[in-house]
Amino acid sequence: MAYGAHPRQRMDIYVPQGGGGTLKPVVFFIYGGSWANGAKESYSFVGDALSARGFVTVIADYRLVPEVRFPVFIEDGALALRFVRDNIARFGGAPRDLHLMGHSAGAYNAMMLTLDKRYLAAVGMRSGDIRATIGLSGPYDFLPFDIDVTKEAFGNARDPARTQPINFARSDAPPIFLATGSDDTTVLPRNSERLALALSKAGSRSVSLKIYPGLGHAGTATALSRLLEWQAPVLDDTVAFLRMT
């Protein structure tokens, strides 16, 4: 499905089998790849796993560095979300039961869409349109831009502070589940720890943090696969969180 004119503005939709005419909750999953790599087809295992648990699951491509830089990859997410809100009922999804989820750079995108209200507002959506958000191994507090990945993606930002999800922590944020692995050396667990603390200090009462012992950076995503669920209970914890919101 196309949500825009660019070849990268496409999405796949995974629909649960059976269930009759009842509209199902929706999970919009954003993959990572340093904002420079990735394809929705590579994450079909996420769509399969979540749809098997009863969630209409959407995985969208978005424009990547170096063709674009901040904030375009977030803006693409907002465009895709608006398309989902307006069209997902045709696929059995409940537009008022929309959840965000992302891994790594995708978790960053998801958290910016959740916490910085300007992106959804720009496409005619409200922050309240997001029921809950899950961030897996995401970077949320990474100033200064001192490595090539962040220099390439964010070096053009006029106000670097406004690129950081932690600076948009607010009391009225939707429920947020932050998950990371203790052995993540790519995006250090302190990113999730600091965001959880910032949200709590801002007055949010619906933030939870889970650090999986022995799990590395990719593990919070690969553990969603039916074949690799044994790595950590990420899928079970994700589903439990979604069903509580």
Coordinates of C-alpha atoms in Angstrom, one line a residue:
M1 CA 0.0 0.0 0.0
A2 CA 1.3 3.5 -0.9
Y3 CA 0.9 6.3 1.6
G4 CA 2.8 8.8 -0.6
A5 CA 4.3 9.4 -4.0
H6 CA 7.9 8.4 -3.2
P7 CA 8.9 4.7 -3.9
R8 CA 9.9 4.4 -0.2
Q9 CA 6.5 5.5 1.0
R10 CA 4.9 2.0 1.0
M11 CA 3.6 -0.2 3.7
D12 CA 2.7 -3.9 4.3
I13 CA -0.3 -4.8 6.4
Y14 CA -0.6 -8.1 8.4
V15 CA -4.2 -9.1 9.3
P16 CA -5.1 -11.7 11.9
Q17 CA -6.9 -14.8 10.7
G18 CA -10.5 -15.2 11.7
G19 CA -12.1 -13.1 14.4
G20 CA -15.3 -12.2 12.6
G21 CA -16.3 -8.6 12.1
T22 CA -14.8 -7.1 15.2
L23 CA -12.2 -4.5 14.6
K24 CA -8.8 -5.4 16.0
P25 CA -6.2 -3.3 17.7
V26 CA -3.5 -1.9 15.4
V27 CA 0.3 -1.9 15.9
F28 CA 2.4 0.4 13.6
F29 CA 5.9 -1.0 13.7
I30 CA 9.0 1.1 12.7
Y31 CA 12.2 -0.8 12.0
G32 CA 15.7 0.5 12.6
G33 CA 18.9 0.7 10.6
S34 CA 20.7 3.9 11.6
W35 CA 18.1 5.9 9.6
A36 CA 20.1 4.8 6.5
N37 CA 19.1 1.2 6.0
G38 CA 16.2 -1.2 6.1
A39 CA 13.2 -2.7 4.3
K40 CA 9.8 -3.6 5.5
E41 CA 10.1 -7.1 4.0
S42 CA 13.0 -7.9 6.4
Y43 CA 10.6 -7.5 9.3
S44 CA 7.8 -9.7 8.2
F45 CA 8.5 -11.9 11.2
V46 CA 7.3 -9.0 13.4
G47 CA 4.1 -8.7 11.4
D48 CA 3.6 -12.5 11.5
A49 CA 4.2 -12.6 15.3
L50 CA 1.9 -9.8 16.2
S51 CA -0.9 -10.6 13.8
A52 CA -0.9 -14.2 15.2
R53 CA -1.6 -12.6 18.6
G54 CA -4.6 -10.7 17.2
F55 CA -3.1 -7.3 16.2
V56 CA -3.5 -5.8 12.7
T57 CA 0.2 -4.9 12.1
V58 CA 1.5 -2.3 9.8
I59 CA 5.2 -2.1 8.7
A60 CA 6.1 0.9 6.5
D61 CA 9.2 1.9 4.6
Y62 CA 10.4 5.5 4.9
R63 CA 12.9 7.7 3.2
L64 CA 16.5 7.2 4.4
V65 CA 19.8 9.0 4.8
P66 CA 21.6 10.3 2.7
E67 CA 18.6 11.1 0.5
V68 CA 17.0 12.8 3.5
R69 CA 18.0 13.9 6.9
F70 CA 16.2 14.9 10.1
P71 CA 13.3 15.4 10.4
V72 CA 12.1 13.8 7.1
F73 CA 12.1 10.2 8.4
I74 CA 9.9 11.2 11.2
E75 CA 7.6 13.2 8.9
D76 CA 7.2 10.1 6.8
G77 CA 6.1 8.2 9.8
A78 CA 3.4 10.8 10.5
L79 CA 2.2 10.6 6.9
A80 CA 2.0 6.8 7.2
L81 CA 0.1 7.0 10.5
R82 CA -2.5 9.3 9.0
F83 CA -3.0 6.9 6.2
V84 CA -3.4 4.1 8.7
R85 CA -5.9 6.0 10.8
D86 CA -8.0 6.9 7.7
N87 CA -7.8 3.4 6.0
I88 CA -7.1 0.6 8.5
A89 CA -10.7 -0.2 9.1
R90 CA -10.8 -1.6 5.6
F91 CA -8.4 -4.2 6.8
G92 CA -10.1 -5.0 10.1
G93 CA -8.2 -2.6 12.2
A94 CA -9.6 -0.2 14.8
P95 CA -8.4 3.4 13.9
R96 CA -9.1 4.5 17.5
D97 CA -6.9 1.6 18.9
L98 CA -3.6 2.6 17.3
H99 CA -0.3 1.7 19.0
L100 CA 3.2 2.6 18.0
M101 CA 6.2 0.3 18.2
G102 CA 9.8 0.6 17.0
H103 CA 13.3 -0.9 17.3
S104 CA 16.5 1.0 17.4
A105 CA 16.3 4.0 15.1
G106 CA 12.7 3.0 14.6
A107 CA 12.1 3.3 18.3
Y108 CA 13.5 6.8 18.1
N109 CA 11.1 7.7 15.3
A110 CA 8.2 6.2 17.3
M111 CA 9.1 8.1 20.4
M112 CA 9.4 11.4 18.6
L113 CA 6.0 10.9 17.0
T114 CA 4.6 10.1 20.4
L115 CA 6.2 12.9 22.5
D116 CA 6.8 15.8 20.1
K117 CA 3.3 16.9 19.2
R118 CA 4.3 18.9 16.2
Y119 CA 4.7 15.9 13.9
L120 CA 1.2 14.5 14.3
A121 CA -0.3 18.0 14.3
A122 CA 1.3 18.7 10.9
V123 CA -0.8 15.9 9.4
G124 CA -4.0 16.7 11.2
M125 CA -3.7 14.2 14.0
R126 CA -3.7 14.6 17.7
S127 CA -1.2 13.2 20.2
G128 CA -4.2 11.3 21.8
D129 CA -4.6 9.3 18.6
I130 CA -1.7 7.1 19.8
R131 CA -3.0 4.7 22.4
A132 CA 0.4 3.5 23.6
T133 CA 4.0 3.2 22.4
I134 CA 6.7 0.6 22.7
G135 CA 10.4 1.4 22.3
L136 CA 12.9 -1.5 21.8
S137 CA 16.6 -0.6 22.2
G138 CA 16.0 3.0 21.1
P139 CA 18.3 6.0 21.3
Y140 CA 16.5 8.8 23.1
D141 CA 19.3 10.9 24.7
F142 CA 22.4 11.0 22.5
L143 CA 23.9 14.5 22.2
P144 CA 26.4 15.5 21.0
F145 CA 26.4 14.1 17.5
D146 CA 29.9 12.6 17.7
I147 CA 29.7 9.5 15.5
D148 CA 29.2 9.3 11.8
V149 CA 25.6 7.8 12.0
T150 CA 24.3 10.8 14.0
K151 CA 26.3 13.4 12.2
E152 CA 24.8 12.2 8.9
A153 CA 21.3 12.0 10.1
F154 CA 21.1 15.0 12.5
G155 CA 24.1 17.2 11.7
N156 CA 21.8 19.7 9.8
A157 CA 19.5 20.3 12.8
R158 CA 19.3 23.9 13.7
D159 CA 18.4 23.1 17.3
P160 CA 20.0 19.8 18.3
A161 CA 18.0 19.7 21.6
R162 CA 14.8 19.4 19.6
T163 CA 16.0 16.2 18.1
Q164 CA 16.1 14.4 21.4
P165 CA 13.0 12.5 22.7
I166 CA 14.1 12.9 26.3
N167 CA 13.5 16.7 25.9
F168 CA 9.8 16.1 25.1
A169 CA 9.0 14.0 28.2
R170 CA 5.6 15.1 29.4
S171 CA 3.0 14.2 32.0
D172 CA 0.2 13.5 29.4
A173 CA 2.2 11.1 27.4
P174 CA 0.4 7.8 26.5
P175 CA 1.5 4.6 28.2
I176 CA 5.1 3.8 27.2
F177 CA 7.0 0.5 27.5
L178 CA 10.7 0.8 27.1
A179 CA 12.7 -2.4 26.6
T180 CA 16.4 -3.0 26.1
G181 CA 19.1 -5.6 26.6
S182 CA 21.7 -5.4 29.3
D183 CA 24.4 -6.3 26.8
D184 CA 23.5 -3.7 24.2
T185 CA 26.7 -1.9 23.2
T186 CA 25.2 -0.2 20.1
V187 CA 22.5 1.8 21.9
L188 CA 23.4 1.8 25.5
P189 CA 20.6 0.8 28.0
R190 CA 21.1 4.2 29.7
N191 CA 19.0 5.7 26.8
S192 CA 15.9 3.8 28.0
E193 CA 16.7 4.3 31.6
R194 CA 17.1 8.1 31.3
L195 CA 13.9 8.4 29.2
A196 CA 11.9 6.4 31.8
L197 CA 13.3 8.6 34.5
A198 CA 12.5 11.8 32.6
L199 CA 8.9 10.7 31.9
S200 CA 8.4 9.8 35.6
K201 CA 9.8 13.2 36.7
A202 CA 7.5 14.9 34.2
G203 CA 4.6 13.3 35.9
S204 CA 3.8 10.4 33.6
R205 CA 2.3 7.5 35.5
S206 CA 2.3 5.1 32.7
V207 CA 5.9 4.3 31.8
S208 CA 7.5 0.9 32.4
L209 CA 11.1 -0.2 31.8
K210 CA 12.4 -3.7 31.2
I211 CA 16.1 -4.7 30.8
Y212 CA 16.5 -8.2 29.5
P213 CA 19.7 -9.9 31.0
G214 CA 22.2 -11.0 28.4
L215 CA 20.4 -9.6 25.5
G216 CA 22.2 -7.5 22.8
H217 CA 21.0 -4.7 20.5
A218 CA 19.3 -6.9 17.9
G219 CA 17.9 -9.3 20.4
T220 CA 14.9 -7.2 21.4
A221 CA 13.7 -7.4 17.8
T222 CA 14.8 -10.9 16.9
A223 CA 13.1 -12.3 20.1
L224 CA 9.8 -11.3 18.5
S225 CA 10.3 -14.0 15.9
R226 CA 8.5 -17.3 16.6
L227 CA 11.7 -19.2 16.1
L228 CA 13.7 -17.0 18.6
E229 CA 11.1 -16.3 21.3
W230 CA 13.4 -18.4 23.7
Q231 CA 15.9 -15.5 23.7
A232 CA 13.7 -13.4 26.0
P233 CA 10.0 -12.9 26.6
V234 CA 9.9 -9.7 24.5
L235 CA 6.8 -10.8 22.6
D236 CA 4.9 -11.9 25.6
D237 CA 5.7 -8.7 27.5
T238 CA 4.8 -6.6 24.4
V239 CA 1.4 -8.3 24.0
A240 CA 0.7 -8.0 27.8
F241 CA 1.4 -4.3 27.7
L242 CA -0.7 -3.7 24.6
R243 CA -3.6 -5.6 26.1
M244 CA -3.5 -3.4 29.2
T245 CA -3.7 -0.1 27.3

